[in-house]
């Protein structure tokens, strides 16, 4: 017997090939980006340090580099908003902002409307509860938190929408580089919270985009 | 300043309170179930051993106990299918079946149409690829796998729908009680795969139900 | 040079010698308890299984065995309440009750007024917030939680009193026998939360009693 | 139903908002400090490297930077001593001094009288025992130790006051960055010792301040 | 080139072949013991449960089974004391006694005079210091402790003799089955403390016997 | 009794002594290489950074330094191909290339014909399946992968030849420096996959060369 | 584009489908075995406890159950020896025998001549060196060892053949259920040793069979 | 009751106070060394980098800095050899030399005759066996090894003297910074091997000196 599979992963996943900048030289990224642009694609580079971004911005002055989220975007044709509703990216502390920003930039590039909410950690509940309406309007919530990673549990108890938890490596000592937050989120007492890798804002955005697609299979 | 939050978590999450059977006596479960039934609810008990299920089935002969998934369900009013499309529960090996079954039973109780696919591990690709059409018709996929937990990565590369990965404690030695599968899934090279706790079929079903809701916030 | 230290640890710590029941036979415990009672002490045995408690209750009919917290107490002279204010023992789920009960029994035996609050997990915030007044009246709070262990962080943000966090081994998979909750509590974003060993309700009670002493050194 | 919570976390906790310097630029810290000073607050910055402190000291010549504890303080109105008794900060080795110093600076800023005792490790007991009187006069003891972290157990057996243990990352190899000391302290055979995160002198000071408050709830 | 090695490991190590009882059936142990006795050897079996010891005691009524240390000894020819001085086996708590007893039985069978000291944990220093003379008379000290394992550090600071630390699996939660005590001992701040595997009283006795040999190589 | 062993490890293993460059200075490597060349050997240096390679290339202009695989080779007499068939080195992502290249360079130096295949990760199956013929022609396959390390499982299910899995440290967060990939490979559901240390391309090449030897013992 | 893959994994791998007995009931195994026998296959069941084997032996009296290696074999047509040379299975201690036996039974069923060597641990080198000739005659060596797992390193230095290392869970305390042996083997200083999962005698046999195939791809 | 302990730890341990250079500035070390020299002591500084040693050598031209072992010694009065016999320091690979050298320098400063043996790893047994006589002449053996740490097991089987095992952090990947070697040594199948912390050559020397003392207590 035989089975067929086709070659068009891009189409199947609904997501552009994104360049993972970490561990690549500016030259390598430049070459790959050139190929993508020639194919008339928009380009998203993640985990890109400022010094490595410089030659790219010089080559393509229309490129936008974001030093906070460490992403570079080159938009050749406007990204159509295809998501069903807003994706809300929430983070607990200011140190979690880089990961949150990576998530929101990626979610926008994948065709979603994105809202951001920062500094709403669980040790200051009133700050979170002041935004209950916004929380309940969201189509998907990406909750980013380091240290004990309790934010997604609280949010999961407040809304019915899908909640994607992103642990961050923010912290020291027994935070074990984000493992404490990761374990906390995997053991969330709010049923139906799902988790991605430590600091993986990009992956959370991809998952949210999969969920937020308008068309059905 | 003040912030308001209301008390109706059940409504907000769209999910019934489920009884977590592990660590509870038959008597305790009986009492809780009675309360729920009096409130005119359907009942789902998870992680329930056969011997602890017996007194419950004796008390309510209409109760259905599933020894594979270790769930007990009492359906007083038919569960309306409210999900947008089918949830597909796939597992890699026969030893992963109990976790897969917990997921599919819970997903059905939460108002979803569920399909099941078993024994499609990555070391025998043709078995998985023979079901490509079914994979692509699914609204959400729950991929259950122990050992190295590679199944969700392969599936994530084949479909555009949300993929929820459930690591199982199946294995021995360096599987570390499911931690190997968990880590594998968190590091999936297929973007947008999200993960729940080891053996947490119930949690995956809740996440899938959150995703599959028809109404928008 | 020389240094002097005296032998009266009991006096110094203000706490009775407690019998740690785990790993001891009924006969061993009986012998130790007899010695303490002869010395006119009250007796507290912790981590004592029901079958091992039976011979002790037979020997001393006035002994009180608590199967939930697995403690046995023999009170020969009424315990004077010497603590400054009430110690509040809070737990997140019903499965955390045994550890919470060990804490409250021990705190009472150490001369404190104790209040208990159960089933106030962070995924259902309104249940916790409904008790704000009680929280703020407490002299010391012992917060017991398994799974992701987020409860102490939320409480630490709501009150100014000392908060002692007790992680429990409740959970499965990535809870790693309570390590996830332990790490979460050590990384609490609420400043000034301190932590004891997993399932160590007794230790938390001792710490609370040290804090709650009326007299100053 | 509804529940109310107010917004005044600062008041509730009795502690000023402290700036966590790690991972922030001088510019960011300068901006936050300016806001706090405008609100007529004293300022405490922790985990601040010397080079990042320089622009702050230049801007506010009255600022005091401590290179050992890596803290910067700006005192606009004298800190009233509100604590019930002295907080004693003890450390085992000279390498533990930075963490001990962070603790004592923070405890002073939080309104406490602080005493310090250094180089009293358990391998040279006579050095510790020579200070028994000072130990027994303390209202709260913060015991800082790296390597095997045995100091708090010995102290907990000598005094009746609350003992807060701070593991440090001092050591190499099997010290696992402070995890060995952390585990040792969590397993202390002296009942009632509580523990904070590795190197978290600030957190220990906050816990001691919560304990040392004069007023009752 | 060629190198020669001879076959007489027994002679070289100065230690009899000992039977490790764990994981062996009574029949297997009986057969091995028979062989050793035929060769005119004394026999030591370690880690032997009472029920597995019974058939051996029935077969050789002169065999001595110790239920505390779980050893069985058959002495055909009196063991000559060949060690240079007394080996002192100290343990912190009563739960550490089984491991301490395994060590002292083995040390005696290996030709050493042995002294024992129990219940001298570091949270009650005066109990330990009351035995300073005995400590300083010892040729080698074996210090057995569970939980935080601090005993060897304190002893190492009090004596000039070799100190062998034996961590035990006594404890729960963050004791991680003895790993906390093991790490504590490896990080001892008393220079020159060496460590053996968790619960390895036998190994400590062998090391002490190697050290205590009268003859020089 | 006596036993003989001879000194000619080089001969027995069929492999030249290779210089492990990591942690050695250029001077040390130069001295060792000189000795080997004087003995008329070819030289292979692994884990050699570019700056440390420079003095060696200056000294021996015929030396070939490969910055990707970080190897330096000096071939004095052509390496005879003695292997039975081609060794195929496959890697999942471009970041795995350095490890794959170390493996292929070493395998060639050990007398094997080597083929390379890159960028064939399991999230894009068609890319791998497009090379099925090449996979099935290989005598031994070395499968290099980071992140979840699923590649060897899929390959092991497609071919009957020996598959050696090399986990790489590529990834972040929960990849734990390659431990996730290592655990995944050890738990491979494809029977008969064997594993070497993280990033150990050299070791995989040695194992493949042992397997691919033409002569029988 | 399209890619084809066929369904005949059995053929490709040269190995029969083997039944993994762990976690299956006798009834399940009976049903699967029946299917395989109907298809005229030989049957191998691994990890099968004696009580679960009984119904199978009753059903097929020609079945051979081995309580040491916990395997059951039903040989309908004699297994042709197709391997190139003998596979030598060596183990360090008698407690490692079950894993070694699983390996040798599986290797024989896969068409190989097998030799066994036991009790040749590295602490008694002469016992190992006495068998040097046998070691050097082997086509593939499977080295089974628990505790520190040093045996494969020593063997890898003595022979040029492929060495497959199998760590066992034999040991206690810091052996961490076989993880110590596993890590030791992965870090072997003998180049070209490969490793399988803890206690995975079956996997080692499959790997050895892949290596020992006579035909070339 | 009272207990006396005196202050003369130096005398009791028979070892000089040594300066642990890691984490100290040149100025700090200079000040401490000055104090020791004024008290007419010899000085040993360990873990001292070359650049931090320079000011010390400038200040005391008679100081000897060893860049390999990273020690600095100032000998004001010749060290009397008081040990009973030679201490033999053996290491497996050249990368283990720094730790071995720290051990031998410290052992000499503590009054012992020291011999060194390098590059005798277990994968090349003949190199080790060629030195059997030297091994058997030693009073104490310090065996230093990284990677799988098997050397002490082999040596422990060859000699009757005490063997102190020192794991090193040499290796990569699954060596986990020396933890693999540490675990291997703790699980040594040669009875009576004791272990110190990773890279702790100094501690091994102290232990060997305690063992090698001529006088009895
Ligand atoms: N199998 C399961 N795994 C994890 N959580 C569960 C499971 N079954 C039920 N739950 C959760 O446990 C809650 C009930 O806990 P309890 O009140 O202890 O019965 C439910 O609301 C679910 O959120
Ligand atoms: N539940 C508990 N958890 C931890 N420590 C305990 C507990 N109960 C008693 N202890 C401690 O164990 C000591 C008695 O130990 P033992 O002499 O072995 O009975 C008491 O003094 C307490 O410090
Ligand atoms: N050294 C420290 N360790 C742990 N937490 C700290 C430390 N210093 C400040 N914090 C906490 O960090 C908070 C400020 O964080 P941020 O808003 O990021 O500056 C303070 O309110 C404290 O709770
Ligand atoms: N390399 C070393 N490793 C571990 N401990 C050491 C080392 N060198 C010195 N020490 C110990 O550190 C103590 C001195 O520490 P310090 O007072 O910080 O210089 C000495 O008395 C030794 O016990
Ligand atoms: Mg956070
Ligand atoms: Mg699987
Ligand atoms: Mg909880
Ligand atoms: Mg210390
Ligand atoms: Mg102890
Ligand atoms: Mg990969
Ligand atoms: Mg072994
Ligand atoms: Mg080595």
PDB file of N, CA and C in Angstrom, chain F residues 105-135:
ATOM      1  N   UNK F 105      33.192  14.638   9.157  1.00  0.00           N
ATOM      2  CA  UNK F 105      34.644  14.772   9.028  1.00  0.00           C
ATOM      3  C   UNK F 105      35.355  13.609   9.738  1.00  0.00           C
ATOM      4  N   UNK F 106      34.912  13.305  10.957  1.00  0.00           N
ATOM      5  CA  UNK F 106      35.552  12.227  11.701  1.00  0.00           C
ATOM      6  C   UNK F 106      35.350  10.877  11.004  1.00  0.00           C
ATOM      7  N   UNK F 107      34.136  10.639  10.509  1.00  0.00           N
ATOM      8  CA  UNK F 107      33.858   9.357   9.847  1.00  0.00           C
ATOM      9  C   UNK F 107      34.741   9.181   8.620  1.00  0.00           C
ATOM     10  N   UNK F 108      34.944  10.290   7.857  1.00  0.00           N
ATOM     11  CA  UNK F 108      35.832  10.209   6.686  1.00  0.00           C
ATOM     12  C   UNK F 108      37.257   9.900   7.108  1.00  0.00           C
ATOM     13  N   UNK F 109      37.744  10.585   8.135  1.00  0.00           N
ATOM     14  CA  UNK F 109      39.119  10.357   8.609  1.00  0.00           C
ATOM     15  C   UNK F 109      39.302   8.916   9.110  1.00  0.00           C
ATOM     16  N   UNK F 110      38.209   8.284   9.517  1.00  0.00           N
ATOM     17  CA  UNK F 110      38.284   6.905  10.006  1.00  0.00           C
ATOM     18  C   UNK F 110      38.096   5.890   8.886  1.00  0.00           C
ATOM     19  N   UNK F 111      38.136   6.383   7.600  1.00  0.00           N
ATOM     20  CA  UNK F 111      38.136   5.445   6.477  1.00  0.00           C
ATOM     21  C   UNK F 111      36.773   5.102   5.908  1.00  0.00           C
ATOM     22  N   UNK F 112      35.832   6.020   5.999  1.00  0.00           N
ATOM     23  CA  UNK F 112      34.495   5.736   5.503  1.00  0.00           C
ATOM     24  C   UNK F 112      34.072   6.718   4.423  1.00  0.00           C
ATOM     25  N   UNK F 113      33.235   6.237   3.523  1.00  0.00           N
ATOM     26  CA  UNK F 113      32.559   7.097   2.583  1.00  0.00           C
ATOM     27  C   UNK F 113      31.384   7.726   3.332  1.00  0.00           C
ATOM     28  N   UNK F 114      31.195   9.047   3.177  1.00  0.00           N
ATOM     29  CA  UNK F 114      30.168   9.725   3.970  1.00  0.00           C
ATOM     30  C   UNK F 114      29.235  10.517   3.056  1.00  0.00           C
ATOM     31  N   UNK F 115      27.939  10.435   3.325  1.00  0.00           N
ATOM     32  CA  UNK F 115      26.970  11.293   2.638  1.00  0.00           C
ATOM     33  C   UNK F 115      26.289  12.175   3.680  1.00  0.00           C
ATOM     34  N   UNK F 116      25.851  13.376   3.249  1.00  0.00           N
ATOM     35  CA  UNK F 116      25.223  14.306   4.193  1.00  0.00           C
ATOM     36  C   UNK F 116      23.841  14.724   3.703  1.00  0.00           C
ATOM     37  N   UNK F 117      22.924  14.925   4.639  1.00  0.00           N
ATOM     38  CA  UNK F 117      21.566  15.340   4.303  1.00  0.00           C
ATOM     39  C   UNK F 117      21.124  16.288   5.412  1.00  0.00           C
ATOM     40  N   UNK F 118      20.711  17.535   5.028  1.00  0.00           N
ATOM     41  CA  UNK F 118      20.382  18.507   6.067  1.00  0.00           C
ATOM     42  C   UNK F 118      18.957  19.022   5.915  1.00  0.00           C
ATOM     43  N   UNK F 119      18.451  19.613   7.001  1.00  0.00           N
ATOM     44  CA  UNK F 119      17.162  20.304   6.981  1.00  0.00           C
ATOM     45  C   UNK F 119      15.997  19.367   6.658  1.00  0.00           C
ATOM     46  N   UNK F 120      15.980  18.214   7.280  1.00  0.00           N
ATOM     47  CA  UNK F 120      14.908  17.247   7.029  1.00  0.00           C
ATOM     48  C   UNK F 120      14.185  16.905   8.343  1.00  0.00           C
ATOM     49  N   UNK F 121      13.747  17.940   9.053  1.00  0.00           N
ATOM     50  CA  UNK F 121      13.081  17.741  10.348  1.00  0.00           C
ATOM     51  C   UNK F 121      11.714  17.093  10.223  1.00  0.00           C
ATOM     52  N   UNK F 122      11.214  16.551  11.334  1.00  0.00           N
ATOM     53  CA  UNK F 122       9.975  15.770  11.280  1.00  0.00           C
ATOM     54  C   UNK F 122       8.726  16.629  11.140  1.00  0.00           C
ATOM     55  N   UNK F 123       8.853  17.957  11.314  1.00  0.00           N
ATOM     56  CA  UNK F 123       7.680  18.801  11.119  1.00  0.00           C
ATOM     57  C   UNK F 123       7.443  19.085   9.641  1.00  0.00           C
ATOM     58  N   UNK F 124       8.324  18.609   8.782  1.00  0.00           N
ATOM     59  CA  UNK F 124       8.154  18.743   7.339  1.00  0.00           C
ATOM     60  C   UNK F 124       8.508  17.414   6.681  1.00  0.00           C
ATOM     61  N   UNK F 125       7.668  16.421   6.921  1.00  0.00           N
ATOM     62  CA  UNK F 125       7.969  15.034   6.579  1.00  0.00           C
ATOM     63  C   UNK F 125       8.359  14.820   5.114  1.00  0.00           C
ATOM     64  N   UNK F 126       7.673  15.542   4.200  1.00  0.00           N
ATOM     65  CA  UNK F 126       7.918  15.320   2.771  1.00  0.00           C
ATOM     66  C   UNK F 126       9.390  15.525   2.415  1.00  0.00           C
ATOM     67  N   UNK F 127      10.049  16.478   3.113  1.00  0.00           N
ATOM     68  CA  UNK F 127      11.474  16.698   2.832  1.00  0.00           C
ATOM     69  C   UNK F 127      12.301  15.461   3.170  1.00  0.00           C
ATOM     70  N   UNK F 128      11.928  14.775   4.246  1.00  0.00           N
ATOM     71  CA  UNK F 128      12.641  13.558   4.611  1.00  0.00           C
ATOM     72  C   UNK F 128      12.295  12.420   3.661  1.00  0.00           C
ATOM     73  N   UNK F 129      11.001  12.263   3.393  1.00  0.00           N
ATOM     74  CA  UNK F 129      10.556  11.128   2.582  1.00  0.00           C
ATOM     75  C   UNK F 129      11.056  11.223   1.151  1.00  0.00           C
ATOM     76  N   UNK F 130      11.359  12.445   0.688  1.00  0.00           N
ATOM     77  CA  UNK F 130      11.901  12.617  -0.655  1.00  0.00           C
ATOM     78  C   UNK F 130      13.255  11.934  -0.812  1.00  0.00           C
ATOM     79  N   UNK F 131      13.870  11.554   0.298  1.00  0.00           N
ATOM     80  CA  UNK F 131      15.212  10.959   0.250  1.00  0.00           C
ATOM     81  C   UNK F 131      15.215   9.503   0.694  1.00  0.00           C
ATOM     82  N   UNK F 132      14.058   8.831   0.618  1.00  0.00           N
ATOM     83  CA  UNK F 132      13.955   7.454   1.113  1.00  0.00           C
ATOM     84  C   UNK F 132      15.004   6.528   0.487  1.00  0.00           C
ATOM     85  N   UNK F 133      15.256   6.670  -0.804  1.00  0.00           N
ATOM     86  CA  UNK F 133      16.221   5.775  -1.458  1.00  0.00           C
ATOM     87  C   UNK F 133      17.606   5.925  -0.848  1.00  0.00           C
ATOM     88  N   UNK F 134      18.018   7.185  -0.685  1.00  0.00           N
ATOM     89  CA  UNK F 134      19.342   7.434  -0.117  1.00  0.00           C
ATOM     90  C   UNK F 134      19.425   6.844   1.298  1.00  0.00           C
ATOM     91  N   UNK F 135      18.337   7.023   2.082  1.00  0.00           N
ATOM     92  CA  UNK F 135      18.289   6.472   3.440  1.00  0.00           C
ATOM     93  C   UNK F 135      18.514   4.968   3.417  1.00  0.00           C
TER      94      UNK F 135
END
